[in-house]
Amino acid sequence: MPDMLKNKETEVELGDVADVVVGQILTRVVSKNNEGETVSVMMPKSIVAGTVIKEDLGEVILAKAVDPDKYTRAGDVVIKLSTPYDAAYVMEAEAGLLLPSFCAAIRIMEGSEIDAKYLSAFINSSYVKEQLTTKVVGSARPMIKVTDIRTLKIPKVSARDMKDIGEAYILSGEKKAILYEMIETENKLMENIVLESIKEVEGNG
């Protein structure tokens, strides 16, 4: 473990610099007769490698209004509350997505020196994931709590380093998202080829 992570004077508790908002329990607001407002939902599976995979977003019809705090905002860091506890930085294009109860939004407080992009990189590190995993060992429901997130210790690195690391991490995530899309496209292509071959055999049978 890096020495800087052992020294309390070089750490800040996340709850002191950010608000943590848990998502909406969807069963309480989803329409049972398909009448109401249709909204996009930030599903846990859409959070991959620090980015939001738009193809994996969900959609629900609301029967009642939801607290505006339960929707993503640009600059949020959204984290899955279940393993593997991935987090993603929310860009302008991803603002306005409804957060389900399986996710939480971390919002940096005004005036804080913590960089949200850097925070996304930090939370996705093996160091933090190991911390979060230990908090739910032996639990029947391996979901982390808001208190687990708030008590995370963030190393105080320089503003320049935070900015550089954060920007590099987001760029890396965008590259991974492109590769992920290519892999998914290739999988669908091969699946179609296999299915077509089966149809052809059955048609000649």
Short mmCIF file of N, CA, C and O in Angstrom, two decimals, residues 57-143:
data_model
loop_
_atom_site.label_atom_id
_atom_site.label_comp_id
_atom_site.label_asym_id
_atom_site.label_seq_id
_atom_site.Cartn_x
_atom_site.Cartn_y
_atom_site.Cartn_z
N LEU A 57 -28.42 1.28 -21.21
CA LEU A 57 -29.34 2.05 -20.38
C LEU A 57 -30.72 1.42 -20.42
O LEU A 57 -31.09 0.79 -21.42
N GLY A 58 -31.49 1.58 -19.36
CA GLY A 58 -32.84 1.04 -19.34
C GLY A 58 -33.88 2.12 -19.59
O GLY A 58 -33.54 3.29 -19.85
N GLU A 59 -35.14 1.75 -19.51
CA GLU A 59 -36.23 2.70 -19.73
C GLU A 59 -37.44 2.26 -18.92
O GLU A 59 -37.77 1.07 -18.89
N VAL A 60 -38.07 3.21 -18.23
CA VAL A 60 -39.28 2.89 -17.46
C VAL A 60 -40.32 3.98 -17.67
O VAL A 60 -39.99 5.10 -18.09
N ILE A 61 -41.56 3.64 -17.37
CA ILE A 61 -42.66 4.61 -17.43
C ILE A 61 -43.04 4.94 -15.99
O ILE A 61 -43.39 4.04 -15.21
N LEU A 62 -42.98 6.21 -15.64
CA LEU A 62 -43.26 6.63 -14.28
C LEU A 62 -44.73 6.96 -14.06
O LEU A 62 -45.35 7.63 -14.89
N ALA A 63 -45.25 6.50 -12.93
CA ALA A 63 -46.63 6.82 -12.58
C ALA A 63 -46.68 8.09 -11.74
O ALA A 63 -47.73 8.71 -11.62
N LYS A 64 -45.55 8.47 -11.15
CA LYS A 64 -45.50 9.66 -10.31
C LYS A 64 -44.14 10.33 -10.45
O LYS A 64 -43.18 9.72 -10.93
N ALA A 65 -44.07 11.58 -10.05
CA ALA A 65 -42.82 12.34 -10.15
C ALA A 65 -41.79 11.80 -9.16
O ALA A 65 -42.13 11.28 -8.10
N VAL A 66 -40.52 11.93 -9.55
CA VAL A 66 -39.40 11.47 -8.73
C VAL A 66 -38.57 12.68 -8.30
O VAL A 66 -38.42 13.65 -9.06
N ASP A 67 -38.04 12.63 -7.10
CA ASP A 67 -37.18 13.69 -6.58
C ASP A 67 -36.07 14.00 -7.60
O ASP A 67 -35.38 13.09 -8.06
N PRO A 68 -35.89 15.27 -7.99
CA PRO A 68 -34.86 15.64 -8.96
C PRO A 68 -33.46 15.17 -8.57
O PRO A 68 -32.61 14.94 -9.45
N ASP A 69 -33.19 15.00 -7.27
CA ASP A 69 -31.89 14.53 -6.82
C ASP A 69 -31.59 13.11 -7.29
O ASP A 69 -30.43 12.69 -7.30
N LYS A 70 -32.64 12.38 -7.67
CA LYS A 70 -32.47 10.99 -8.08
C LYS A 70 -32.07 10.87 -9.56
O LYS A 70 -31.92 9.75 -10.06
N TYR A 71 -31.90 11.99 -10.24
CA TYR A 71 -31.47 11.98 -11.64
C TYR A 71 -30.00 12.41 -11.71
O TYR A 71 -29.54 13.23 -10.92
N THR A 72 -29.28 11.84 -12.65
CA THR A 72 -27.86 12.16 -12.78
C THR A 72 -27.65 13.61 -13.20
O THR A 72 -28.48 14.20 -13.90
N ARG A 73 -26.53 14.17 -12.77
CA ARG A 73 -26.11 15.52 -13.15
C ARG A 73 -24.70 15.44 -13.72
O ARG A 73 -23.90 14.59 -13.31
N ALA A 74 -24.39 16.32 -14.63
CA ALA A 74 -23.04 16.37 -15.18
C ALA A 74 -22.06 16.61 -14.02
O ALA A 74 -22.29 17.48 -13.18
N GLY A 75 -21.01 15.82 -13.98
CA GLY A 75 -20.03 15.95 -12.90
C GLY A 75 -20.24 14.97 -11.76
O GLY A 75 -19.39 14.83 -10.89
N ASP A 76 -21.37 14.24 -11.78
CA ASP A 76 -21.60 13.19 -10.78
C ASP A 76 -20.60 12.05 -11.00
O ASP A 76 -20.14 11.81 -12.12
N VAL A 77 -20.34 11.33 -9.94
CA VAL A 77 -19.66 10.04 -10.04
C VAL A 77 -20.68 9.02 -9.55
O VAL A 77 -21.07 9.05 -8.38
N VAL A 78 -21.14 8.16 -10.45
CA VAL A 78 -22.16 7.17 -10.10
C VAL A 78 -21.48 5.84 -9.81
O VAL A 78 -20.62 5.39 -10.57
N ILE A 79 -21.85 5.23 -8.70
CA ILE A 79 -21.23 3.97 -8.28
C ILE A 79 -22.29 2.89 -8.11
O ILE A 79 -23.39 3.14 -7.63
N LYS A 80 -21.94 1.66 -8.52
CA LYS A 80 -22.81 0.51 -8.28
C LYS A 80 -22.70 0.14 -6.80
O LYS A 80 -21.60 0.11 -6.24
N LEU A 81 -23.81 -0.18 -6.17
CA LEU A 81 -23.79 -0.55 -4.77
C LEU A 81 -23.57 -2.05 -4.57
O LEU A 81 -23.42 -2.52 -3.44
N SER A 82 -23.54 -2.79 -5.67
CA SER A 82 -23.25 -4.22 -5.60
C SER A 82 -21.95 -4.50 -6.35
O SER A 82 -21.52 -3.69 -7.18
N THR A 83 -21.34 -5.63 -6.03
CA THR A 83 -20.08 -6.00 -6.66
C THR A 83 -20.20 -5.99 -8.17
O THR A 83 -21.25 -6.37 -8.70
N PRO A 84 -19.22 -5.51 -8.92
CA PRO A 84 -17.85 -5.17 -8.51
C PRO A 84 -17.65 -3.70 -8.12
O PRO A 84 -16.53 -3.20 -8.16
N TYR A 85 -18.72 -2.97 -7.78
CA TYR A 85 -18.63 -1.59 -7.28
C TYR A 85 -17.95 -0.64 -8.28
O TYR A 85 -17.19 0.24 -7.90
N ASP A 86 -18.26 -0.83 -9.56
CA ASP A 86 -17.72 0.06 -10.60
C ASP A 86 -18.32 1.45 -10.45
O ASP A 86 -19.45 1.62 -9.98
N ALA A 87 -17.58 2.45 -10.90
CA ALA A 87 -18.05 3.84 -10.87
C ALA A 87 -17.84 4.47 -12.24
O ALA A 87 -16.98 4.03 -13.00
N ALA A 88 -18.63 5.49 -12.55
CA ALA A 88 -18.50 6.18 -13.83
C ALA A 88 -18.71 7.68 -13.63
O ALA A 88 -19.55 8.11 -12.83
N TYR A 89 -17.94 8.46 -14.37
CA TYR A 89 -18.09 9.91 -14.35
C TYR A 89 -19.20 10.28 -15.34
O TYR A 89 -19.24 9.77 -16.46
N VAL A 90 -20.11 11.14 -14.93
CA VAL A 90 -21.26 11.51 -15.76
C VAL A 90 -20.93 12.75 -16.59
O VAL A 90 -20.65 13.82 -16.04
N MET A 91 -20.98 12.60 -17.91
CA MET A 91 -20.74 13.70 -18.82
C MET A 91 -22.07 14.46 -19.06
O MET A 91 -23.14 14.01 -18.65
N GLU A 92 -21.98 15.60 -19.73
CA GLU A 92 -23.17 16.40 -20.03
C GLU A 92 -24.24 15.58 -20.75
O GLU A 92 -25.43 15.69 -20.46
N ALA A 93 -23.80 14.75 -21.70
CA ALA A 93 -24.74 13.96 -22.50
C ALA A 93 -25.46 12.89 -21.69
O ALA A 93 -26.46 12.33 -22.13
N GLU A 94 -24.94 12.58 -20.49
CA GLU A 94 -25.51 11.52 -19.66
C GLU A 94 -26.27 12.08 -18.46
O GLU A 94 -26.70 11.33 -17.58
N ALA A 95 -26.46 13.39 -18.43
CA ALA A 95 -27.23 14.01 -17.35
C ALA A 95 -28.72 13.73 -17.57
O ALA A 95 -29.17 13.57 -18.70
N GLY A 96 -29.48 13.66 -16.48
CA GLY A 96 -30.92 13.46 -16.60
C GLY A 96 -31.37 12.02 -16.62
O GLY A 96 -32.54 11.73 -16.89
N LEU A 97 -30.47 11.08 -16.29
CA LEU A 97 -30.84 9.67 -16.24
C LEU A 97 -31.32 9.34 -14.83
O LEU A 97 -30.72 9.77 -13.85
N LEU A 98 -32.39 8.57 -14.73
CA LEU A 98 -32.91 8.19 -13.42
C LEU A 98 -31.99 7.15 -12.80
O LEU A 98 -31.61 6.17 -13.44
N LEU A 99 -31.64 7.36 -11.53
CA LEU A 99 -30.79 6.42 -10.81
C LEU A 99 -31.65 5.40 -10.07
O LEU A 99 -32.51 5.78 -9.29
N PRO A 100 -31.44 4.11 -10.29
CA PRO A 100 -32.17 3.10 -9.53
C PRO A 100 -31.52 2.91 -8.16
O PRO A 100 -30.41 3.40 -7.91
N SER A 101 -32.16 2.19 -7.26
CA SER A 101 -31.67 2.02 -5.90
C SER A 101 -30.39 1.19 -5.82
O SER A 101 -29.78 1.11 -4.76
N PHE A 102 -30.01 0.56 -6.93
CA PHE A 102 -28.77 -0.23 -6.94
C PHE A 102 -27.55 0.64 -7.22
O PHE A 102 -26.43 0.14 -7.31
N CYS A 103 -27.77 1.94 -7.38
CA CYS A 103 -26.68 2.88 -7.66
C CYS A 103 -26.77 4.09 -6.73
O CYS A 103 -27.81 4.35 -6.15
N ALA A 104 -25.67 4.81 -6.63
CA ALA A 104 -25.66 6.06 -5.86
C ALA A 104 -24.85 7.09 -6.62
O ALA A 104 -23.91 6.75 -7.33
N ALA A 105 -25.23 8.36 -6.46
CA ALA A 105 -24.49 9.46 -7.09
C ALA A 105 -23.65 10.16 -6.03
O ALA A 105 -24.15 10.50 -4.96
N ILE A 106 -22.38 10.36 -6.35
CA ILE A 106 -21.48 11.10 -5.46
C ILE A 106 -21.31 12.48 -6.08
O ILE A 106 -20.87 12.60 -7.23
N ARG A 107 -21.68 13.52 -5.33
CA ARG A 107 -21.65 14.89 -5.85
C ARG A 107 -20.68 15.73 -5.02
O ARG A 107 -20.90 15.94 -3.83
N ILE A 108 -19.64 16.19 -5.67
CA ILE A 108 -18.63 17.00 -4.99
C ILE A 108 -19.26 18.31 -4.52
O ILE A 108 -19.96 18.98 -5.26
N MET A 109 -19.01 18.66 -3.26
CA MET A 109 -19.55 19.89 -2.69
C MET A 109 -18.87 21.11 -3.31
O MET A 109 -17.68 21.07 -3.67
N GLU A 110 -19.65 22.18 -3.44
CA GLU A 110 -19.10 23.43 -3.97
C GLU A 110 -17.96 23.92 -3.09
O GLU A 110 -18.05 23.92 -1.85
N GLY A 111 -16.87 24.30 -3.72
CA GLY A 111 -15.72 24.78 -2.98
C GLY A 111 -14.70 23.70 -2.64
O GLY A 111 -13.59 24.01 -2.17
N SER A 112 -15.06 22.43 -2.88
CA SER A 112 -14.13 21.34 -2.60
C SER A 112 -13.02 21.30 -3.64
O SER A 112 -13.23 21.64 -4.81
N GLU A 113 -11.84 20.88 -3.24
CA GLU A 113 -10.70 20.81 -4.15
C GLU A 113 -10.59 19.45 -4.83
O GLU A 113 -9.70 19.24 -5.65
N ILE A 114 -11.50 18.54 -4.50
CA ILE A 114 -11.45 17.20 -5.10
C ILE A 114 -11.98 17.25 -6.52
O ILE A 114 -13.04 17.82 -6.79
N ASP A 115 -11.25 16.64 -7.44
CA ASP A 115 -11.65 16.59 -8.85
C ASP A 115 -12.52 15.34 -9.06
O ASP A 115 -12.11 14.23 -8.71
N ALA A 116 -13.71 15.53 -9.62
CA ALA A 116 -14.65 14.42 -9.79
C ALA A 116 -14.12 13.33 -10.72
O ALA A 116 -14.34 12.14 -10.48
N LYS A 117 -13.43 13.72 -11.76
CA LYS A 117 -12.87 12.71 -12.68
C LYS A 117 -11.81 11.88 -11.98
O LYS A 117 -11.72 10.66 -12.16
N TYR A 118 -10.99 12.55 -11.17
CA TYR A 118 -9.98 11.83 -10.39
C TYR A 118 -10.67 10.89 -9.40
O TYR A 118 -10.24 9.75 -9.20
N LEU A 119 -11.75 11.36 -8.79
CA LEU A 119 -12.50 10.54 -7.84
C LEU A 119 -13.02 9.27 -8.50
O LEU A 119 -12.98 8.19 -7.91
N SER A 120 -13.47 9.40 -9.75
CA SER A 120 -13.94 8.24 -10.50
C SER A 120 -12.82 7.23 -10.67
O SER A 120 -13.00 6.02 -10.48
N ALA A 121 -11.64 7.72 -11.02
CA ALA A 121 -10.47 6.84 -11.19
C ALA A 121 -10.11 6.18 -9.87
O ALA A 121 -9.80 4.97 -9.82
N PHE A 122 -10.14 6.95 -8.81
CA PHE A 122 -9.76 6.45 -7.48
C PHE A 122 -10.72 5.35 -7.03
O PHE A 122 -10.30 4.30 -6.55
N ILE A 123 -12.03 5.58 -7.17
CA ILE A 123 -13.02 4.60 -6.74
C ILE A 123 -12.91 3.31 -7.54
O ILE A 123 -13.16 2.22 -7.02
N ASN A 124 -12.53 3.40 -8.80
CA ASN A 124 -12.39 2.21 -9.63
C ASN A 124 -11.08 1.46 -9.40
O ASN A 124 -10.85 0.41 -10.00
N SER A 125 -10.23 1.99 -8.54
CA SER A 125 -8.95 1.32 -8.27
C SER A 125 -9.16 0.07 -7.43
O SER A 125 -10.13 -0.04 -6.67
N SER A 126 -8.23 -0.88 -7.54
CA SER A 126 -8.32 -2.12 -6.75
C SER A 126 -8.22 -1.80 -5.27
O SER A 126 -8.80 -2.51 -4.43
N TYR A 127 -7.52 -0.73 -4.92
CA TYR A 127 -7.36 -0.33 -3.52
C TYR A 127 -8.72 -0.06 -2.87
O TYR A 127 -9.01 -0.54 -1.77
N VAL A 128 -9.57 0.72 -3.55
CA VAL A 128 -10.89 1.06 -3.02
C VAL A 128 -11.83 -0.15 -3.08
O VAL A 128 -12.58 -0.42 -2.14
N LYS A 129 -11.79 -0.89 -4.17
CA LYS A 129 -12.70 -2.04 -4.31
C LYS A 129 -12.43 -3.08 -3.23
O LYS A 129 -13.37 -3.72 -2.73
N GLU A 130 -11.17 -3.24 -2.86
CA GLU A 130 -10.84 -4.17 -1.78
C GLU A 130 -11.42 -3.67 -0.45
O GLU A 130 -11.92 -4.46 0.35
N GLN A 131 -11.34 -2.35 -0.23
CA GLN A 131 -11.92 -1.77 0.99
C GLN A 131 -13.42 -2.02 1.06
O GLN A 131 -13.96 -2.42 2.10
N LEU A 132 -14.10 -1.78 -0.06
CA LEU A 132 -15.56 -1.94 -0.10
C LEU A 132 -15.95 -3.40 0.06
O LEU A 132 -16.95 -3.71 0.72
N THR A 133 -15.18 -4.29 -0.53
CA THR A 133 -15.48 -5.72 -0.43
C THR A 133 -15.40 -6.20 1.01
O THR A 133 -16.24 -7.00 1.45
N THR A 134 -14.42 -5.72 1.76
CA THR A 134 -14.27 -6.14 3.16
C THR A 134 -15.45 -5.69 4.02
O THR A 134 -15.75 -6.30 5.04
N LYS A 135 -16.13 -4.63 3.61
CA LYS A 135 -17.26 -4.11 4.39
C LYS A 135 -18.50 -4.98 4.30
O LYS A 135 -19.42 -4.86 5.12
N VAL A 136 -18.57 -5.85 3.28
CA VAL A 136 -19.77 -6.68 3.10
C VAL A 136 -19.48 -8.17 3.25
O VAL A 136 -20.34 -9.00 2.97
N VAL A 137 -18.26 -8.52 3.67
CA VAL A 137 -17.91 -9.93 3.85
C VAL A 137 -18.84 -10.56 4.87
O VAL A 137 -19.03 -10.03 5.97
N GLY A 138 -19.44 -11.69 4.51
CA GLY A 138 -20.34 -12.39 5.41
C GLY A 138 -21.76 -11.87 5.39
O GLY A 138 -22.63 -12.43 6.06
N SER A 139 -22.02 -10.81 4.64
CA SER A 139 -23.37 -10.25 4.58
C SER A 139 -24.25 -11.06 3.63
O SER A 139 -23.80 -11.54 2.60
N ALA A 140 -25.51 -11.22 4.02
CA ALA A 140 -26.46 -11.96 3.17
C ALA A 140 -26.74 -11.19 1.89
O ALA A 140 -27.00 -11.77 0.85
N ARG A 141 -26.67 -9.83 2.00
CA ARG A 141 -26.87 -8.98 0.83
C ARG A 141 -25.61 -8.15 0.63
O ARG A 141 -25.43 -7.13 1.30
N PRO A 142 -24.72 -8.59 -0.26
CA PRO A 142 -23.43 -7.90 -0.44
C PRO A 142 -23.54 -6.56 -1.16
O PRO A 142 -22.94 -6.34 -2.20
N MET A 143 -24.35 -5.67 -0.58
CA MET A 143 -24.47 -4.32 -1.14
C MET A 143 -23.87 -3.33 -0.15
O MET A 143 -24.16 -3.39 1.05
#
